[in-house]
Short mmCIF file of C-alpha atoms in Angstrom, two decimals:
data_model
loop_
_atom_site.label_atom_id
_atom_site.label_comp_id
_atom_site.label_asym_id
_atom_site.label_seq_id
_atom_site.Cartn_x
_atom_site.Cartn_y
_atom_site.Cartn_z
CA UNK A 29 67.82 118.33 103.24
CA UNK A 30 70.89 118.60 105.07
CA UNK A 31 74.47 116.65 104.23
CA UNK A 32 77.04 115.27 106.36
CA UNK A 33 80.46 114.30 105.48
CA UNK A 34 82.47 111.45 107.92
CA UNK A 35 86.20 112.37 107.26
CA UNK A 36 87.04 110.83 110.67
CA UNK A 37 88.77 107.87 109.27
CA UNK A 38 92.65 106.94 110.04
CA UNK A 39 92.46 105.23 107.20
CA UNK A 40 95.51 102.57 107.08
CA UNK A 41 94.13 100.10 104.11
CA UNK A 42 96.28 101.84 101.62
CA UNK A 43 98.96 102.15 103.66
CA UNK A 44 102.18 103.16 103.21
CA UNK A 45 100.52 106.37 101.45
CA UNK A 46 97.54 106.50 103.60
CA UNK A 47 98.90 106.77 107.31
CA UNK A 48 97.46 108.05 111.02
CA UNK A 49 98.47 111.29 110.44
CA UNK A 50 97.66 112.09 106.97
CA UNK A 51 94.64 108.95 106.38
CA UNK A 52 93.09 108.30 102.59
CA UNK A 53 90.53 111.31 102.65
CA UNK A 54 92.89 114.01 102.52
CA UNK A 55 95.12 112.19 99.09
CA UNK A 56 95.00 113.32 95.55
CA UNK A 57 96.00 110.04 93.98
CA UNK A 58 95.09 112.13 90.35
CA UNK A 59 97.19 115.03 91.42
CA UNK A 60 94.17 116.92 91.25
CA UNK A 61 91.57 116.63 94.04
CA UNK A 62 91.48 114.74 97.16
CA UNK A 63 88.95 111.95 98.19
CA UNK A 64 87.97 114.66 100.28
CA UNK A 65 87.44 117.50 98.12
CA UNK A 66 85.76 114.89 95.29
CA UNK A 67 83.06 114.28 98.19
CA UNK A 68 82.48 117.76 98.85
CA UNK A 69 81.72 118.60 95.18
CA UNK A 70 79.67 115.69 94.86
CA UNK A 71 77.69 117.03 97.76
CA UNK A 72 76.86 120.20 96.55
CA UNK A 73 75.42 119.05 93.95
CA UNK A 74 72.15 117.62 96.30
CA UNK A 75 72.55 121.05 98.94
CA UNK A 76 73.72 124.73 99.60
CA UNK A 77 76.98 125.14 101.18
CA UNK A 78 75.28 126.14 104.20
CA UNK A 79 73.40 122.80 104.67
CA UNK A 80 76.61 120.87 104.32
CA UNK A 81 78.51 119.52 107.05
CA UNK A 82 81.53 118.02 107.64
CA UNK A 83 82.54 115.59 111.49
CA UNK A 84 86.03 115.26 111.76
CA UNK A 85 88.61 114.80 115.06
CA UNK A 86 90.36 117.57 116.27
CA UNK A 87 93.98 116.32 114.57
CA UNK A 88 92.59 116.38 111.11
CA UNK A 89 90.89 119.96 111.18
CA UNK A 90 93.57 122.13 109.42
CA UNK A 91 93.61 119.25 106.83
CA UNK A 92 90.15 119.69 106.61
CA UNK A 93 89.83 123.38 106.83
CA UNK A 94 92.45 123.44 104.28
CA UNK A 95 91.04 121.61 102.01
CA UNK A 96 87.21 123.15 101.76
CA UNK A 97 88.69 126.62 101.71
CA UNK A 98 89.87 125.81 98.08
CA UNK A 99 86.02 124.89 97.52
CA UNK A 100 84.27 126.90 99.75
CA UNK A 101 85.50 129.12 102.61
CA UNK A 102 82.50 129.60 104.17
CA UNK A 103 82.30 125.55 104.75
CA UNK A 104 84.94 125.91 107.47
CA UNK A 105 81.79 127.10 109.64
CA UNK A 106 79.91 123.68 108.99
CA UNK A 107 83.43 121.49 110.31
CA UNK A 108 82.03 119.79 113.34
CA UNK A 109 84.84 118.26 116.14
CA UNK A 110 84.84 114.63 117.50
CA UNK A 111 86.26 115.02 121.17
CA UNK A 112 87.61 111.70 120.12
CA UNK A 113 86.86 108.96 117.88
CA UNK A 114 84.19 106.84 118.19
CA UNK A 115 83.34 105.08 115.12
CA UNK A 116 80.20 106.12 113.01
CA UNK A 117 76.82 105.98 115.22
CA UNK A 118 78.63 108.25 118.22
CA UNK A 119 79.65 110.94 115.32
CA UNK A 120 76.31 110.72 113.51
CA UNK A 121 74.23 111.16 117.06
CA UNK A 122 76.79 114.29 117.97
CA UNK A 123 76.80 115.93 114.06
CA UNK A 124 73.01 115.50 114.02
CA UNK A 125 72.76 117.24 117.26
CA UNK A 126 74.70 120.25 116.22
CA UNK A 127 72.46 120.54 113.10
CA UNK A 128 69.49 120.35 114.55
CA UNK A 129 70.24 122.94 117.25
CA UNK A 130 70.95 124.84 113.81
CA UNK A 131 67.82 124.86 112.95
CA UNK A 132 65.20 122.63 111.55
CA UNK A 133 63.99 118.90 110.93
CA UNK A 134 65.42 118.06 108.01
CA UNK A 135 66.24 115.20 106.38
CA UNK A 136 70.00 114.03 106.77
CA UNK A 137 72.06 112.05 104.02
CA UNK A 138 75.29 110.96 105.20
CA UNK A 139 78.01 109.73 103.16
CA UNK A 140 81.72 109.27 103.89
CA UNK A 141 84.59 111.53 102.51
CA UNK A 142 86.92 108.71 100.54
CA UNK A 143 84.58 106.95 98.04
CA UNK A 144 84.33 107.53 94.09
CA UNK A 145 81.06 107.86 92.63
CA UNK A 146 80.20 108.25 89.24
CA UNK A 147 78.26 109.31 86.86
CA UNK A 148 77.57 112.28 89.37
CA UNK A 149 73.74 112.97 87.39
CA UNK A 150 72.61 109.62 88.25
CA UNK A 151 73.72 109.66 91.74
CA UNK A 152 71.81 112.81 92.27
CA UNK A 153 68.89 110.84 90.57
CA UNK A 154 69.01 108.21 92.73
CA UNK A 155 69.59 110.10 95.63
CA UNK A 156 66.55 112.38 95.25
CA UNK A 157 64.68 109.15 95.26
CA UNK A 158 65.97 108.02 98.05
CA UNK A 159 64.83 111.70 99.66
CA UNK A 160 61.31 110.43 98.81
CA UNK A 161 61.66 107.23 100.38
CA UNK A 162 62.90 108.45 103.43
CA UNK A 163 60.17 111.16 103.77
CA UNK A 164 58.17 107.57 104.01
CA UNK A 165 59.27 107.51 107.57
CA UNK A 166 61.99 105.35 106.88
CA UNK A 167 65.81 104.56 107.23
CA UNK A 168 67.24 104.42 103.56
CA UNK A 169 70.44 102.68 103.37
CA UNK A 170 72.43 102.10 100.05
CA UNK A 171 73.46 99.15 98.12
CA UNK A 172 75.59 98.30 94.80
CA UNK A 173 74.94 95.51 93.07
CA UNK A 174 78.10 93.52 93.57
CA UNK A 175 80.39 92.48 90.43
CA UNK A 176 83.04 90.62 91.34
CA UNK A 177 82.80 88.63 95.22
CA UNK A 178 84.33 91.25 97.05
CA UNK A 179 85.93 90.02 100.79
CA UNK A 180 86.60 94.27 101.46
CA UNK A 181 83.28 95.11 101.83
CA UNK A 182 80.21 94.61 104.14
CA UNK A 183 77.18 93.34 102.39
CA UNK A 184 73.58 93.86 102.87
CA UNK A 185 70.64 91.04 102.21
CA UNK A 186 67.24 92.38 101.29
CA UNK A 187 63.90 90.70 100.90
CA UNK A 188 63.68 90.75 97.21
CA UNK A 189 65.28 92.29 93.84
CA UNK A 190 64.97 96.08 94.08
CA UNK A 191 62.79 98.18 91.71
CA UNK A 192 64.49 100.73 90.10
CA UNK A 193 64.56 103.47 92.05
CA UNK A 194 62.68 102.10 94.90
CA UNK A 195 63.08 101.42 98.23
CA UNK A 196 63.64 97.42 99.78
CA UNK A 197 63.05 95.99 103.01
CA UNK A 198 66.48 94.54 104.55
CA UNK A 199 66.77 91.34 106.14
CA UNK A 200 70.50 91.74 107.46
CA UNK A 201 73.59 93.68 107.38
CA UNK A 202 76.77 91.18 107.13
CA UNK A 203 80.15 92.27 107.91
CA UNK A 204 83.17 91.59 105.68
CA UNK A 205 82.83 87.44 104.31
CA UNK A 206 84.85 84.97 103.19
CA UNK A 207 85.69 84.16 99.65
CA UNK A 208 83.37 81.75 99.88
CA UNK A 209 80.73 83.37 101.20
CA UNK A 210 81.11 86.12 98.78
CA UNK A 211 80.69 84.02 96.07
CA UNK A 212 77.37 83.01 96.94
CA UNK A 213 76.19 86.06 97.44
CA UNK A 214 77.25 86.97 94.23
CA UNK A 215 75.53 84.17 92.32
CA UNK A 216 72.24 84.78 94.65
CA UNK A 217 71.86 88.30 93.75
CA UNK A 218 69.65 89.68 96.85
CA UNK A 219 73.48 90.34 98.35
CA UNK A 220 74.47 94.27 97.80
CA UNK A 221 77.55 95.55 98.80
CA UNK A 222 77.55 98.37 101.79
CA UNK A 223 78.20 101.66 100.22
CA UNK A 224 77.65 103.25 103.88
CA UNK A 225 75.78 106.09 102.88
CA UNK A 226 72.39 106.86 104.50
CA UNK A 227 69.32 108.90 104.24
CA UNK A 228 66.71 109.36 107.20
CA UNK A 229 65.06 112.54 109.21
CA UNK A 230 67.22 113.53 112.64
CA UNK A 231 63.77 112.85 114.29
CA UNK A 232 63.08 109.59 113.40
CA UNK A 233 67.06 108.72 113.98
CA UNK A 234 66.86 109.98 117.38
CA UNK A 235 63.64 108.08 117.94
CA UNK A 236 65.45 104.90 116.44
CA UNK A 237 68.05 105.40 118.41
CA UNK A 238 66.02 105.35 122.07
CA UNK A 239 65.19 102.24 120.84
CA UNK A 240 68.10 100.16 119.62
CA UNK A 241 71.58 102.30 120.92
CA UNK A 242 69.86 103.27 124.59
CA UNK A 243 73.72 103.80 125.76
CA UNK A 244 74.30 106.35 123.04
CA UNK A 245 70.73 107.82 123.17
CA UNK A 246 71.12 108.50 127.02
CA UNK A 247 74.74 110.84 125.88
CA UNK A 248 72.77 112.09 122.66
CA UNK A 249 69.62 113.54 124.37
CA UNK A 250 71.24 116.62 126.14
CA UNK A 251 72.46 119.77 123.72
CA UNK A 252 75.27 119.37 121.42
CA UNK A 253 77.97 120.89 124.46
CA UNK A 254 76.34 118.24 126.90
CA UNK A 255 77.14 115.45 123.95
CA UNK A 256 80.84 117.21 123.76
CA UNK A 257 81.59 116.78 127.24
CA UNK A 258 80.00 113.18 127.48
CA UNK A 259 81.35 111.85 124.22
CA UNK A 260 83.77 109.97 126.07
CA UNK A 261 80.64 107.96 127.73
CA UNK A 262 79.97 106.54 123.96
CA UNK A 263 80.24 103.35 122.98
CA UNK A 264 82.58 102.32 120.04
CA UNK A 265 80.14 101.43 117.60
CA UNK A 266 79.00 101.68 114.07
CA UNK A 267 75.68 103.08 113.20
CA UNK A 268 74.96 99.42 110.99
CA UNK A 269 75.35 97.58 114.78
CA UNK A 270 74.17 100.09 116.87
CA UNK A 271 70.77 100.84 115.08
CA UNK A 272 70.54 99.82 111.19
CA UNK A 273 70.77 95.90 111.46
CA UNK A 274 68.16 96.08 114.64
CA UNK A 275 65.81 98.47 113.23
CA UNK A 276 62.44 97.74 111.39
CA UNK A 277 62.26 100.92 109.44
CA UNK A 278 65.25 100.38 106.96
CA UNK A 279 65.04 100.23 103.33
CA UNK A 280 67.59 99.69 100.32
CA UNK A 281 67.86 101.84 97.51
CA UNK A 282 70.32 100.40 95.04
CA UNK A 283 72.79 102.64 94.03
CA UNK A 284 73.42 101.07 90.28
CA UNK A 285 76.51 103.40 89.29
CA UNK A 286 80.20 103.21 89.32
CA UNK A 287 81.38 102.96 93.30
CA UNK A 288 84.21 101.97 95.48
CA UNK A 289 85.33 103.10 98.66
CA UNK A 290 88.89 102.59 97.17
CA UNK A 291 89.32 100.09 100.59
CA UNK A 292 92.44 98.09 98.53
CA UNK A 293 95.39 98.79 96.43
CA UNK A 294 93.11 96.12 94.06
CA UNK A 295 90.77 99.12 94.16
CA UNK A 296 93.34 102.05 93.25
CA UNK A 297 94.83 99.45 90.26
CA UNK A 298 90.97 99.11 89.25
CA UNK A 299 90.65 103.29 88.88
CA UNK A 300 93.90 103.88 87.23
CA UNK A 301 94.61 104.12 83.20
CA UNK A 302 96.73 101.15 82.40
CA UNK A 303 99.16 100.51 79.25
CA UNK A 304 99.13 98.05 76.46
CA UNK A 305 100.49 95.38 79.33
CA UNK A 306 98.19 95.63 81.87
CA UNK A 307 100.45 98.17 84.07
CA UNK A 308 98.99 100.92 86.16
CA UNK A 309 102.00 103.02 87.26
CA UNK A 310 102.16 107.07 88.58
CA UNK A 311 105.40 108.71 89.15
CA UNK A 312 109.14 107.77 88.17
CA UNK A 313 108.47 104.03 87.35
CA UNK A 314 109.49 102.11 84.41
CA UNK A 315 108.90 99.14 83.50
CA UNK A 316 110.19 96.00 81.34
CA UNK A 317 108.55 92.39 80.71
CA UNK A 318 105.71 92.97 83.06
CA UNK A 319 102.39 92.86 83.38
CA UNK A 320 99.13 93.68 85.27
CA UNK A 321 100.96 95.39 87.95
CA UNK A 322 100.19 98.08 89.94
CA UNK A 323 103.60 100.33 90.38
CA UNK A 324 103.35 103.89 92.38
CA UNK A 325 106.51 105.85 93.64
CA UNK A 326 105.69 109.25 95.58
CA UNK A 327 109.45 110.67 95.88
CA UNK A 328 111.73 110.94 93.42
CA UNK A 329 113.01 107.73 93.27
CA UNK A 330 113.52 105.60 89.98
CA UNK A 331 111.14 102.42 90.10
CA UNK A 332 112.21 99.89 87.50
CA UNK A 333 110.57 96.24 87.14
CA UNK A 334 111.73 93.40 84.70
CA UNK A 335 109.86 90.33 84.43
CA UNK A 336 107.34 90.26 86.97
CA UNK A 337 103.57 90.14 86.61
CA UNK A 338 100.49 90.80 89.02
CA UNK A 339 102.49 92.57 91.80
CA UNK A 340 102.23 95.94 94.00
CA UNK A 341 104.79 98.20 94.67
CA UNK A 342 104.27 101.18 96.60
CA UNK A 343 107.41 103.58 97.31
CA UNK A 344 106.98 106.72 99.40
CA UNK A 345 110.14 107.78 100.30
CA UNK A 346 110.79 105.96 103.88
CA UNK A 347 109.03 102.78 103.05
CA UNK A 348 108.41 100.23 100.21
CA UNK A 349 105.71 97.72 100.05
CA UNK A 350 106.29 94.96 97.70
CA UNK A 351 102.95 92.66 97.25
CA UNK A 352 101.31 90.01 95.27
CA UNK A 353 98.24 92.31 93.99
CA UNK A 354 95.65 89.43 95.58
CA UNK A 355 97.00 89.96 98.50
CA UNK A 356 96.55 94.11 98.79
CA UNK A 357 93.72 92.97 101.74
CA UNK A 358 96.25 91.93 103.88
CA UNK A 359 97.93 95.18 104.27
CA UNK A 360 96.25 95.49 107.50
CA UNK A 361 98.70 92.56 108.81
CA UNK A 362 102.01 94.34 108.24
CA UNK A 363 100.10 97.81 109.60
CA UNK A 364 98.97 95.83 112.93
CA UNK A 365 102.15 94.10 112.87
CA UNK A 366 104.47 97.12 112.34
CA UNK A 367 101.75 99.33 115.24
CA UNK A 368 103.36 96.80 118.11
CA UNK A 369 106.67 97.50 117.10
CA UNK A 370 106.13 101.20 117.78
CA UNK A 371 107.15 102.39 114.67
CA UNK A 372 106.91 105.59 113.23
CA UNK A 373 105.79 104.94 109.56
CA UNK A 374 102.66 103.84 110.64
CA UNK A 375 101.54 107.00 112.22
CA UNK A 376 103.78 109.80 110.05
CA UNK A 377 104.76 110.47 106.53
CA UNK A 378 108.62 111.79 106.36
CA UNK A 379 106.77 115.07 104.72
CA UNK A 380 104.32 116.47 107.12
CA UNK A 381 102.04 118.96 105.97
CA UNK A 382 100.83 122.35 107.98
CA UNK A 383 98.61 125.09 106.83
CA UNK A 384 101.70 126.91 106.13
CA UNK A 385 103.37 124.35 103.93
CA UNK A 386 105.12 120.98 104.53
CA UNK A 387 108.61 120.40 106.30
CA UNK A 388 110.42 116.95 104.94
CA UNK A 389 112.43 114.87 106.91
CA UNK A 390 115.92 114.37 105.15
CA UNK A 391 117.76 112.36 107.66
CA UNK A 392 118.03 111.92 111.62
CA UNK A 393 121.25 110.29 113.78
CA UNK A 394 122.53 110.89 117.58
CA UNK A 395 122.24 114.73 117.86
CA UNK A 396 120.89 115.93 114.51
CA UNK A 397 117.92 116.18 112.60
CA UNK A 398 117.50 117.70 108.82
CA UNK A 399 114.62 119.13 107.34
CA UNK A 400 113.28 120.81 104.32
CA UNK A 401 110.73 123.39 105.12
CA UNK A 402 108.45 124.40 102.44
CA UNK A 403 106.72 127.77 103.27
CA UNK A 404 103.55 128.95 101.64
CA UNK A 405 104.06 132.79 99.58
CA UNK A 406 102.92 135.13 102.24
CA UNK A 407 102.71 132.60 105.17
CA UNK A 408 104.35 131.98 108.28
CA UNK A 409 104.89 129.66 110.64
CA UNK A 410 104.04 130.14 114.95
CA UNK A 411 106.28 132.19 116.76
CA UNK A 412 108.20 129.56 119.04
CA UNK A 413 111.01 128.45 120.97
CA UNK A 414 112.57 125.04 121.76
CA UNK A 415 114.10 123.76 124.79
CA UNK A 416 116.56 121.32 123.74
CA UNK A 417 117.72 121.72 120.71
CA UNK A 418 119.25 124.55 118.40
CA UNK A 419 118.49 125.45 114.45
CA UNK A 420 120.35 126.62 111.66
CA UNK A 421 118.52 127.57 108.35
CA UNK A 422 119.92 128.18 104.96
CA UNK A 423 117.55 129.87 102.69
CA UNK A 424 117.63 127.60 99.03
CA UNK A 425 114.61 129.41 97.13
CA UNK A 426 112.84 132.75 98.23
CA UNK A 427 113.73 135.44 100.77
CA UNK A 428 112.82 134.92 104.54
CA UNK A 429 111.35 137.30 107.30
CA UNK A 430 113.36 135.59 110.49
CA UNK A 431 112.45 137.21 113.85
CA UNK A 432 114.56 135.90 116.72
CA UNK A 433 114.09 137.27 119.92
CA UNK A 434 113.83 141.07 119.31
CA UNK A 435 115.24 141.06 116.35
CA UNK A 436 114.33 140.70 112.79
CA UNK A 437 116.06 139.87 109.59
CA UNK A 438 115.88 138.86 106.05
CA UNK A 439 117.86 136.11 104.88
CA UNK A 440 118.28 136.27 101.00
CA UNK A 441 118.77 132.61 98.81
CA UNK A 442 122.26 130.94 99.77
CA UNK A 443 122.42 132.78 103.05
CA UNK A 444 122.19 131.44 106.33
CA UNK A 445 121.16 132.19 110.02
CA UNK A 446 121.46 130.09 113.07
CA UNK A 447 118.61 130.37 116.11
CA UNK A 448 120.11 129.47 119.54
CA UNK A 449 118.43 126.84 121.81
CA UNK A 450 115.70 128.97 124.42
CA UNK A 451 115.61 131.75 121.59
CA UNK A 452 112.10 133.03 120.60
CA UNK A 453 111.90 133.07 116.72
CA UNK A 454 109.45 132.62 113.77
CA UNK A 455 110.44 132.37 109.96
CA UNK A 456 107.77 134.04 107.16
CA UNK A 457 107.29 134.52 103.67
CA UNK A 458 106.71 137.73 102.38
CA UNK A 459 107.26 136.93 98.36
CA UNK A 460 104.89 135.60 96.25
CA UNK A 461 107.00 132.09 95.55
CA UNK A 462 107.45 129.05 98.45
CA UNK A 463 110.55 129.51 100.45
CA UNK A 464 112.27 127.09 100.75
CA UNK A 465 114.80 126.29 103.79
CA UNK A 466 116.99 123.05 104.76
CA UNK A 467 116.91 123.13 108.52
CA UNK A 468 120.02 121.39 110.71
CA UNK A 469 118.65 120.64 114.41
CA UNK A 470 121.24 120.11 117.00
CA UNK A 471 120.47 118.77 120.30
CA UNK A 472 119.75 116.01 123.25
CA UNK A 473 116.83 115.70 122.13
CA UNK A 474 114.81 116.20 118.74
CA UNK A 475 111.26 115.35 119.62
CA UNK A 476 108.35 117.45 117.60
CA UNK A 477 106.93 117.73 121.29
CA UNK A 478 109.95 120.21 122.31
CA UNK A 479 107.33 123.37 121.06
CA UNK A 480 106.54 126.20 123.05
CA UNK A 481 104.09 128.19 120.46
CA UNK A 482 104.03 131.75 122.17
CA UNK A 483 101.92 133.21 118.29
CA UNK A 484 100.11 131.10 115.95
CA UNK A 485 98.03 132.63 112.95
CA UNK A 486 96.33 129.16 112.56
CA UNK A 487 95.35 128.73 116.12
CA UNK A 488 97.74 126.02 117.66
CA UNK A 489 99.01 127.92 120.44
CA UNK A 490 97.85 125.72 122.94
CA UNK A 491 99.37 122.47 121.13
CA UNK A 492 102.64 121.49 122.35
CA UNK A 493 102.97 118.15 120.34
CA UNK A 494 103.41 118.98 116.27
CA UNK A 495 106.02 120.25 114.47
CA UNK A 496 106.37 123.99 113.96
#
């Protein structure tokens, strides 16, 4: 058997800490491990590293890469490229292409990179049955039998109770309900929630798929490169529309374990330890007459709450969100709200990382930008220049390598150096703690897009458009 990972996701329901640029896959809300990561280990519990894979776009593969290497290095050879993104059935068809040009007919389970699972021995269990059902000649899909009536999640209806362990025809995949709705299904009980994880052989997909998704089956029939070039032919589709709802060949395994797909701040209050009151809170928070509130700060900042009960507050350095906690769902408003007023918190965290470290936005006004740069021990950024704008560094923690032009210097802690506008530089760190530098910009113009990379140990000399 063969695995596939879908970290593809932009992932804006927990927004303001998931955003475009950094989505829910690649957070450690434990401090610990990222979605992403989590999902990985899971993973290798059912394969070898080799027959895991991981379908990403092209923006999120240094997260990626990144991340796996502190797992696995020799996973960064199984990270397969969107050419853009296309929603689930265009990046299955394209990943299963790649593996099968690999080598072999194996069976494929698919699961995405930001859901919880646990305990991890019974989801092995159950997913070694599902191996057996599949080898059936079928589509396995998988189910949890809902607890609560859920509006965040998809459901799926099947023909009768499931045995234990066995598989269950499916009579229809339903997207996202009403309240009302979901309380029926809950009281019915042949309603399972959508854990969007599947289990099938790349043959029988691709025969599926000739069938039900002809518009993605006439892009998916040529070689993987002939797929890369035509992606952009693909519908926008998921693989429950495009095939999994028409097909005759699905069955449901129910996946009777702890799951969630962690879709709501309801969802991240749900997984975290609470105290005496009801409170789940991480970082500098405290709190005084309240209860059953979810309270999260990400920067520095002091959080304090007095007299308030069943509310979210999320504080990440440039943005707060303040919430009733029924209401987490409707995140999605302010996020499509705050997307046609072009603003920047959508898309970008005021820290951005890189695979050399992070740089933090301090504060921006006509003609400046400052920064703190955080530089991995024994890393360095691309060698670079910038066309509008000038740079002076002061060195607060660690010693600096600073090339500019032909020359090259180190810059000690409390020392400075200033890099003209047009000059050809690069900053490294040769000790063995982060460097740290606060960087003044000067200019007409302060874009991230004013980048010439000229040197890049991480590949980016062709990108014009991030940071450093």
């Amino acid at each position: 058997m063969k695995a596939l990972i879908l970290a593809g996701g932009s992932g804006t329901r927990l927004w303001p800490l998931s955003r475009s640029d950094y989505p829910k896959q690649f957070l450690k809300l434990d401090g610990k491990e990222s979605f992403l990561q989590k999902t990985v280990k899971r993973n290798l519990r059912l394969v070898d590293s080799k027959d895991l894979y991981i379908i990403t776009g092209s923006g999120y593969y240094l997260d990626v890469a990144g991340q796996i290497k502190e797992i696995d290095s020799s996973l960064i050879d199984n990270i397969i490229l969107e050419p853009e993104k296309k929603n689930t059935a265009p990046a299955i068809a394209l990943a299963a292409r790649f593996i099968l040009e690999k080598g072999g007919d194996d069976l494929l389970f698919i699961s995405p990179a930001d859901h919880l699972i646990s305990p991890l021995e019974q989801f092995v269990q159950v997913v070694e049955a599902a191996k057996q059902i599949a080898a059936e000649g079928t589509l396995v899909t998988f189910g949890v039998r809902p607890h609560a009536p859920e509006t965040g999640y998809g459901y799926i209806h099947v023909a009768e109770t499931p045995k234990e362990l066995k598989g269950t025809p499916v009579i229809q995949f339903i997207e996202k309900p009403s309240k009302e709705s979901a309380m029926a299904y809950l009281e019915e009980g042949s309603y399972f929630w959508n854990a969007g994880m599947f289990l099938f052989s790349m043959r029988l997909f691709f025969e599926e798929l000739k069938i039900h998704a002809k518009e993605i089956n006439k892009v998916a029939e040529g070689t993987f490169e002939a797929i890369v070039h035509r992606f952009h032919q693909m519908p926008d589709i998921s693989i429950d529309y495009a095939m999994m709802e028409k097909s005759k060949k699905v069955r449901m395994i129910s996946l009777d374990l702890n799951w969630s797909d962690v879709g709501s701040w309801d969802n991240v209050y749900d997984m975290l330890p609470k105290d005496g009151a009801g409170n789940a809170t991480l970082g500098e928070v405290e709190v005084f007459e309240t209860r059953n509130s979810l309270i999260l700060g990400t920067s520095k900042r002091l959080i304090a709450t007095i007299g308030v009960e069943n509310l979210l507050v999320i504080e990440t350095g440039d943005v707060i969100l303040i919430s009733k906690k029924e209401e987490s769902q409707n995140v999605k408003t302010v996020v499509a709200a705050l997307t046609k007023q072009g603003r920047r918190e959508v898309d970008e965290h005021i820290t951005t990382h890189r695979p050399w470290g992070s740089f933090t936005i301090l504060g921006e006004g006509n003609r400046y930008k400052m920064k703190k740069i955080v530089v991995f021990p024994l890393h360095k950024l691309s060698l670079q220049m910038h066309y509008h704008r000038s740079e002076h560094w002061v060195v607060v923690t660690g010693t600096a390598c600073v090339t500019i032009g032909e020359k090259v210097r180190t810059v000690h802690e409390g020392e400075s150096i200033f890099v003209p506008k047009s000059a050809i530089h690069r900053v490294e760190n040769p000790g063995k703690v982060p460097l740290e530098i606060i960087e003044v910009q000067v200019g007409e113009y302060l874009g991230e897009d004013d980048i010439v990379r000229l040197d890049d140990a991480y590949g980016r000399t062709e990108e014009v458009i991030a940071a450093h």
